[in-house]
Coordinates of C-alpha atoms in Angstrom, one line a residue:
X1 CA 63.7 172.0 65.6
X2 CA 62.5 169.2 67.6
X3 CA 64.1 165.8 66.3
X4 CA 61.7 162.4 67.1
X5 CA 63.0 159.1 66.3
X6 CA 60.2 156.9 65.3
X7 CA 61.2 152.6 66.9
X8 CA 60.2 149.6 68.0
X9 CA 62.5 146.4 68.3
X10 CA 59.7 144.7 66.8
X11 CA 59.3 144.8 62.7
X12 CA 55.9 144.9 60.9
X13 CA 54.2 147.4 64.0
X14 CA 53.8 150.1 61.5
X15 CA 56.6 152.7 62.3
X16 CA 56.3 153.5 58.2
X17 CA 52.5 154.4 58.5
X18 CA 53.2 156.6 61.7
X19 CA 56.4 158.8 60.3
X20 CA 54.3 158.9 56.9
X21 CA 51.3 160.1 58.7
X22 CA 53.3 162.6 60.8
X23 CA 54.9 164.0 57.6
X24 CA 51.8 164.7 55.7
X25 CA 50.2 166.1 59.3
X26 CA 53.1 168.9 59.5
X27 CA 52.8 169.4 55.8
X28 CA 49.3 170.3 56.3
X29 CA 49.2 172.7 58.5
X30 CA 52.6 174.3 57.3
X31 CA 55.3 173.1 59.4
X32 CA 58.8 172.7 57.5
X33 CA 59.6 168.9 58.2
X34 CA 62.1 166.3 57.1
X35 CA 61.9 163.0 57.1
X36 CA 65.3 160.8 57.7
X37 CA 65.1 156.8 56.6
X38 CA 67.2 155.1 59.0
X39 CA 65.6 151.7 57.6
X40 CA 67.8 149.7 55.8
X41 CA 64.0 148.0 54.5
X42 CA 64.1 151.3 52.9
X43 CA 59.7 151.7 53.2
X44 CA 59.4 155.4 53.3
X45 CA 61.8 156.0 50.8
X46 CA 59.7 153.9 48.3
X47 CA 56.5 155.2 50.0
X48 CA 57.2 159.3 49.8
X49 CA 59.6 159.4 46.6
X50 CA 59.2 156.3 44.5
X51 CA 63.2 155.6 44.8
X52 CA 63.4 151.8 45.0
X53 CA 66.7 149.2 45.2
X54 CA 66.4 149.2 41.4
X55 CA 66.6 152.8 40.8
X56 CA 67.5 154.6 44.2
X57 CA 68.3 157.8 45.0
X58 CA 71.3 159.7 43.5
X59 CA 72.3 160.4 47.3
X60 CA 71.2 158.8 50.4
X61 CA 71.9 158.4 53.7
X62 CA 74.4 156.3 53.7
X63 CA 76.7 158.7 51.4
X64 CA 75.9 161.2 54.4
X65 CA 77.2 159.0 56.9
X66 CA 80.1 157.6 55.0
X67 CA 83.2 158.9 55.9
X68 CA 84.9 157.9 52.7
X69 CA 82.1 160.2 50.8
X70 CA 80.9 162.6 53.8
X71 CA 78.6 164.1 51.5
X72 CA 76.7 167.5 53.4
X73 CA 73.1 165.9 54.1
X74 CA 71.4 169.4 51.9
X75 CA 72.7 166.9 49.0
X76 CA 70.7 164.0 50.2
X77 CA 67.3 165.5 50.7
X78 CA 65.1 165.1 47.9
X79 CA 61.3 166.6 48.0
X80 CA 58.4 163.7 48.6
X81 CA 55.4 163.2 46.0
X82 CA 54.2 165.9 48.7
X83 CA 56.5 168.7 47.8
X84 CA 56.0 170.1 51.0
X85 CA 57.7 167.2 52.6
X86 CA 61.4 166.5 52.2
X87 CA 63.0 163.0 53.0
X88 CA 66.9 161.9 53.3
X89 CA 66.5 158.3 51.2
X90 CA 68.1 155.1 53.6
X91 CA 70.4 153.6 50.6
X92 CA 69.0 150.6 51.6
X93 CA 71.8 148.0 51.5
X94 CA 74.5 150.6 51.2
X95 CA 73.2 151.8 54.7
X96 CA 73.7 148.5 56.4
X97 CA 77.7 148.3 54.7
X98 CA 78.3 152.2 56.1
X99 CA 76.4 150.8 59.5
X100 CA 79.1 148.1 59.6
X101 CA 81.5 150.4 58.6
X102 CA 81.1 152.9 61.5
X103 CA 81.5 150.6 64.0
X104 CA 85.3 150.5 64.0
X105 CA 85.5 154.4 63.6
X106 CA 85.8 156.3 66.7
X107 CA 82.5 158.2 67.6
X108 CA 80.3 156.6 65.1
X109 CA 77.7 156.9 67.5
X110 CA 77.9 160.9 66.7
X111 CA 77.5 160.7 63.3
X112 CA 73.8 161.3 62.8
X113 CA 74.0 164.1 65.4
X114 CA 76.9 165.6 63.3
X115 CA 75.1 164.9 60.0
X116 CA 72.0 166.8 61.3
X117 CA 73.8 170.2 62.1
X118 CA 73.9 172.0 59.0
X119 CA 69.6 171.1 58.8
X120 CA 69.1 172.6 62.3
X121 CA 67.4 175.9 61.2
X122 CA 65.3 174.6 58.3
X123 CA 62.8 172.3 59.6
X124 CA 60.2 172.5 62.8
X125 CA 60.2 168.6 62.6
X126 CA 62.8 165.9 61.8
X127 CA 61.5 162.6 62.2
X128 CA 64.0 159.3 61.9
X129 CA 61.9 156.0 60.7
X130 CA 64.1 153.6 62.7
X131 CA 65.1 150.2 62.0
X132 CA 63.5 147.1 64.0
X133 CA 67.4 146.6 65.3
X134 CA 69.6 148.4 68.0
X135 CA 73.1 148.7 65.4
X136 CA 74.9 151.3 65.8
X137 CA 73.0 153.4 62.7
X138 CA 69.8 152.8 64.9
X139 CA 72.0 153.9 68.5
X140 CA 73.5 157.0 66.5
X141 CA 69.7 158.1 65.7
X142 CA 68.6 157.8 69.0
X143 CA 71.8 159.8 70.0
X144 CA 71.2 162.5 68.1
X145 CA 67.3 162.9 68.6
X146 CA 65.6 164.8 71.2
X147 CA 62.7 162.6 71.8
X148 CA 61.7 159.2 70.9
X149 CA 58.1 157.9 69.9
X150 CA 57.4 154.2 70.2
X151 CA 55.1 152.6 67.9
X152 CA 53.2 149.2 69.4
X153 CA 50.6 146.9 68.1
X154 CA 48.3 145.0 70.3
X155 CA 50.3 142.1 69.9
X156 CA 52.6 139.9 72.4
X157 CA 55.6 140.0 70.6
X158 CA 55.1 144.2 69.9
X159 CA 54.9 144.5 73.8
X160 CA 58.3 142.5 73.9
X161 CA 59.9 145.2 71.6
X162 CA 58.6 147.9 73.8
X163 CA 60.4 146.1 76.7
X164 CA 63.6 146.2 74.2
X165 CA 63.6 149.4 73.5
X166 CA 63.4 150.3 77.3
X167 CA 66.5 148.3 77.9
X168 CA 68.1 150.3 74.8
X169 CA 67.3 153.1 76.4
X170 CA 69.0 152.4 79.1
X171 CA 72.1 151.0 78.2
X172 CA 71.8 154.8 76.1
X173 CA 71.9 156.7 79.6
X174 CA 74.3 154.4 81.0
X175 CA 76.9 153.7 78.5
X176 CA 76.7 157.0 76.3
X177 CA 75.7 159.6 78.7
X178 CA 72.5 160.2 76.8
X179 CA 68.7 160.2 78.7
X180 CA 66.0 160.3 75.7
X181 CA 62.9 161.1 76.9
X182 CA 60.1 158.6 75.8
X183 CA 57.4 161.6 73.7
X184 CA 55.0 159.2 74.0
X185 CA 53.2 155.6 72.6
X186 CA 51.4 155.4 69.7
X187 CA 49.0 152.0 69.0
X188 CA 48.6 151.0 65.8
X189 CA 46.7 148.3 63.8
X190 CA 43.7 148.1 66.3
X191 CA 40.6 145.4 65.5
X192 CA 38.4 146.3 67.5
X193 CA 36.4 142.9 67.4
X194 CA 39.4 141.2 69.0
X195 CA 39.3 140.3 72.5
X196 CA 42.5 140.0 73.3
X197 CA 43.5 143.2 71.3
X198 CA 41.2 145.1 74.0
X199 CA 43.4 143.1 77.0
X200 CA 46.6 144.4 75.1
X201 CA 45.3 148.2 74.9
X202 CA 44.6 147.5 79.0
X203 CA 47.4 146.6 79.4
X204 CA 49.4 149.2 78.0
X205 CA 47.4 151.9 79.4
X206 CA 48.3 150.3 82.7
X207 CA 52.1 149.8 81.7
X208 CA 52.6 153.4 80.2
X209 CA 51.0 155.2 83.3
X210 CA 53.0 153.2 85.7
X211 CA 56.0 154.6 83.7
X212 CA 54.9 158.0 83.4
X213 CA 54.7 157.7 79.3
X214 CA 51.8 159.2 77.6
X215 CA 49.7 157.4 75.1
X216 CA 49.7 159.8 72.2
X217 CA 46.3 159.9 70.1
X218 CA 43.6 157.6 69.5
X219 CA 44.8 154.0 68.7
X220 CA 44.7 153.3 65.0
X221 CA 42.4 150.7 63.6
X222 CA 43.7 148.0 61.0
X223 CA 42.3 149.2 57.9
X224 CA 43.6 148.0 54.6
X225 CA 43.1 151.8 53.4
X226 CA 45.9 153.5 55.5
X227 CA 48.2 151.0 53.8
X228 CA 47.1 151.3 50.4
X229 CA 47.6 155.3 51.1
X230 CA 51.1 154.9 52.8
X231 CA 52.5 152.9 49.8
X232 CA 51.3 155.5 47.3
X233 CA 52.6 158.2 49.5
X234 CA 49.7 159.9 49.9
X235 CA 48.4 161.6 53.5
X236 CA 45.1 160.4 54.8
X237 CA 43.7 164.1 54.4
X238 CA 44.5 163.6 50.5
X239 CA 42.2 160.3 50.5
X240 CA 40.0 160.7 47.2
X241 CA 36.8 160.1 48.8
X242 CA 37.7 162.3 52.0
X243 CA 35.9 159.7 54.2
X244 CA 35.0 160.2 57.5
X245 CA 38.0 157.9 59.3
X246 CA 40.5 159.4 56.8
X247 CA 39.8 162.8 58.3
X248 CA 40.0 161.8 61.8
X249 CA 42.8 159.8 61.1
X250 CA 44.9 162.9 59.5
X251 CA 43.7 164.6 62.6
X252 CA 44.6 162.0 65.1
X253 CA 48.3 162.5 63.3
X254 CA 47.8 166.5 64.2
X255 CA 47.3 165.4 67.5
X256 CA 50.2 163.6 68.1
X257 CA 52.5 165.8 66.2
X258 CA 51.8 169.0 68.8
X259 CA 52.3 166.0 71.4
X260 CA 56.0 165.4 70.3
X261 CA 57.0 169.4 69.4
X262 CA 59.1 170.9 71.9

């Protein structure tokens, strides 16, 4: 079971469209995966199961990671639209009260690695859709994960939450003990008529190989479509029409996912 936290310190890069994308990938071509939303926001919970802040799930979570409730995480995982995918829900608010919580319990920072045990044997892939924040739900994720995929956009301020996340990664291997090796960056919401999107892409070729970190895939263009597929919960090989970018695109998510396997 390889475990891949999916971040960026910056919100709105797409971190939802790349865990949602990886899902359907491994349910395609048969690979027992689970999908953890860390994100109080609560996106691929609405996205895979249609559990929303006005009817969420019976379990979450944050009933997993309570220690008033402790609930085992086999009573939290619910099967996506995709049967072959199964998700933990966030709790959404609740998740931000039991982050809070944690933080005056001793080795709250363990807790997603402890959660995570009994699951260890039933999936290839878990993949945690991280929170644009560094709280202690979002540290006890990268904690218990084995490798960490960053999501960018060709964007100045999605660069600066690159550089964040570095800096949490360090205060990780300094402070906790724990080195989490970087799988890999994956750019999303590319328009490729944009200048200074191009000088962005440069210069993250340049800033990943100077730091040894792969670029994972081809970038991913802004298209209104992988949106409109995300929020239905659909994969982009299940797009009606089976056009041409769809397939690469689902592809391009293949890709990636044999990138971030151990």
């Amino acid at each position: 079971m390889t475990i891949t936290a999916i971040a960026n310190l910056k919100g709105g890069v797409g971190k939802t469209v790349v865990a949602n994308g990886l899902s359907h990938a491994a349910a395609a071509i048969r690979r027992p995966v689970l999908l953890v939303d860390a994100d109080m926001q609560g996106n691929s919970t609405k996205h895979l199961t249609g559990y929303t802040t006005s009817e969420p799930a019976p379990n979450s979570l944050a009933d997993v990671l309570d220690r008033s409730t402790d609930l085992p995480i086999h009573d939290a995982i619910f099967a996506a639209r995709r049967e072959e995918i199964h998700v933990v829900p966030s709790g959404f608010a609740e998740l931000q009260a039991v982050s809070d919580q944690l933080g005056t319990k001793p080795g709250g920072e363990m807790s997603f690695a402890r959660a995570l045990k009994p699951v260890a044997g039933d999936y290839e892939h878990v993949l945690i859709d991280c929170r644009p924040a560094i709280d202690l739900v979002s540290r006890s994720a990268l904690y218990a994960a084995d490798n960490l995929l960053i999501v960018v956009n060709p964007e100045p301020d999605a660069v600066d939450g690159l550089n964040s996340i570095q800096n949490a990664l360090e205060d990780l291997a300094e402070y906790m003990d724990k080195v989490l090796p970087i799988a890999g960056i994956v750019i999303n919401k590319l328009d490729g008529r944009r200048n200074d999107h191009a000088d962005v892409v440069s210069y993250l070729k340049e800033y990943a190989a100077a730091d040894g970190i792969a670029l994972l895939g081809d970038p991913i263009i802004q298209k209104a479509d992988i949106s409109k597929l995300t929020n239905v919960g659909m994969g982009f090989d299940e797009h009606p029409s089976n056009p041409v970018w769809s397939r690469n695109l689902h592809n391009n998510f293949i890709e990636i996912l044999e990138k971030v396997a151990l």
